[in-house]
Short mmCIF file of C-alpha atoms in Angstrom, two decimals:
data_model
loop_
_atom_site.label_atom_id
_atom_site.label_comp_id
_atom_site.label_asym_id
_atom_site.label_seq_id
_atom_site.Cartn_x
_atom_site.Cartn_y
_atom_site.Cartn_z
CA MET A 16 79.55 -27.37 207.30
CA SER A 17 79.96 -24.25 209.39
CA LEU A 18 78.63 -20.82 208.57
CA ASP A 19 82.20 -19.54 208.32
CA SER A 20 83.10 -22.00 205.57
CA VAL A 21 79.90 -21.21 203.65
CA THR A 22 80.66 -17.49 203.92
CA ASN A 23 84.24 -18.02 202.76
CA PHE A 24 83.03 -20.11 199.83
CA ALA A 25 80.46 -17.45 198.86
CA LEU A 26 83.11 -14.73 199.04
CA SER A 27 85.58 -16.72 196.98
CA PHE A 28 82.98 -17.67 194.39
CA THR A 29 81.59 -14.15 193.91
CA SER A 30 85.09 -12.70 193.87
CA LEU A 31 86.09 -15.16 191.14
CA LEU A 32 83.00 -14.36 189.05
CA LEU A 33 83.46 -10.60 189.38
CA ASN A 34 87.16 -10.89 188.51
CA ILE A 35 86.36 -12.95 185.41
CA LEU A 36 83.79 -10.36 184.38
CA THR A 37 86.28 -7.55 184.94
CA TYR A 38 88.88 -9.27 182.78
CA ALA A 39 86.26 -9.93 180.09
CA ILE A 40 85.40 -6.22 180.03
CA ILE A 41 89.08 -5.34 179.67
CA ILE A 42 89.45 -7.88 176.85
CA ARG A 43 86.38 -6.44 175.12
CA ALA A 44 87.76 -2.92 175.37
CA LEU A 45 91.09 -4.05 173.92
CA MET A 46 89.35 -5.98 171.13
CA SER A 47 87.49 -2.82 170.13
CA TRP A 48 90.82 -1.33 169.04
CA PHE A 49 91.37 -4.13 166.52
CA ASN A 50 87.79 -4.69 165.29
CA PRO A 51 87.87 -8.52 165.10
CA SER A 52 85.25 -10.50 163.21
CA PRO A 53 81.98 -10.79 165.17
CA GLU A 54 81.70 -14.42 164.01
CA ASN A 55 84.84 -15.33 165.96
CA PRO A 56 83.77 -17.63 168.84
CA ILE A 57 85.98 -15.82 171.36
CA VAL A 58 84.55 -12.45 170.37
CA ARG A 59 81.00 -13.81 170.62
CA PHE A 60 81.70 -15.32 174.05
CA VAL A 61 83.21 -12.10 175.42
CA ASN A 62 80.34 -10.05 173.99
CA GLU A 63 77.72 -12.40 175.44
CA ILE A 64 79.08 -12.19 178.97
CA THR A 65 79.75 -8.43 178.92
CA ASP A 66 76.66 -7.19 177.03
CA PRO A 67 74.31 -7.39 180.05
CA ILE A 68 76.50 -4.83 181.82
CA LEU A 69 77.96 -2.72 179.04
CA VAL A 70 74.89 -2.20 176.82
CA PRO A 71 72.75 -0.52 179.53
CA LEU A 72 75.74 1.47 180.80
CA SER A 73 76.60 2.73 177.33
CA ARG A 74 73.08 4.18 177.13
CA LEU A 75 73.49 5.96 180.47
CA VAL A 76 77.12 7.09 180.35
CA PRO A 77 77.82 9.76 177.75
CA ARG A 78 80.77 9.36 175.43
CA ILE A 79 83.74 11.66 175.76
CA GLY A 80 84.26 12.60 172.14
CA MET A 81 84.68 9.26 170.40
CA ILE A 82 85.69 7.45 173.57
CA ASP A 83 83.18 5.15 175.28
CA ILE A 84 83.99 5.16 178.99
CA SER A 85 81.29 2.64 179.95
CA PRO A 86 83.88 -0.17 180.42
CA ILE A 87 85.69 1.98 182.99
CA VAL A 88 82.42 2.75 184.78
CA ALA A 89 81.51 -0.97 184.70
CA ILE A 90 84.84 -1.96 186.26
CA VAL A 91 84.46 0.66 188.99
CA LEU A 92 80.91 -0.55 189.71
CA LEU A 93 82.03 -4.20 189.81
CA ASN A 94 84.82 -3.33 192.24
CA ALA A 95 82.36 -1.39 194.43
CA LEU A 96 79.94 -4.34 194.34
CA GLN A 97 82.73 -6.73 195.32
CA TRP A 98 83.77 -4.47 198.20
CA MET A 99 80.16 -4.16 199.44
CA LEU A 100 79.60 -7.93 199.29
CA GLU A 101 82.82 -8.63 201.16
CA SER A 102 82.01 -6.00 203.79
CA SER A 103 78.49 -7.29 204.37
CA LEU A 104 79.47 -10.96 204.50
CA ARG A 105 82.47 -10.42 206.74
CA GLY A 106 80.92 -7.70 208.90
#
């Protein structure tokens, strides 16, 4: 297995994980508009995978009125992380 194929696999894998996390954050933000039951397995799953990012960010990022912008900040940070990883592995 060549170094190129390992690098491509690592890029594809991290890109997939970061995209899944981004979509989960979007789903969580949309779910907050409808206030679903926290016992729902889908709600629990989405909360479990997004809490490690959103809970610390929501403490750091101030709300704008009643709007929590931490999901937007999280998505921007995930995109920046993905760009940095791709640049360092390809560069």
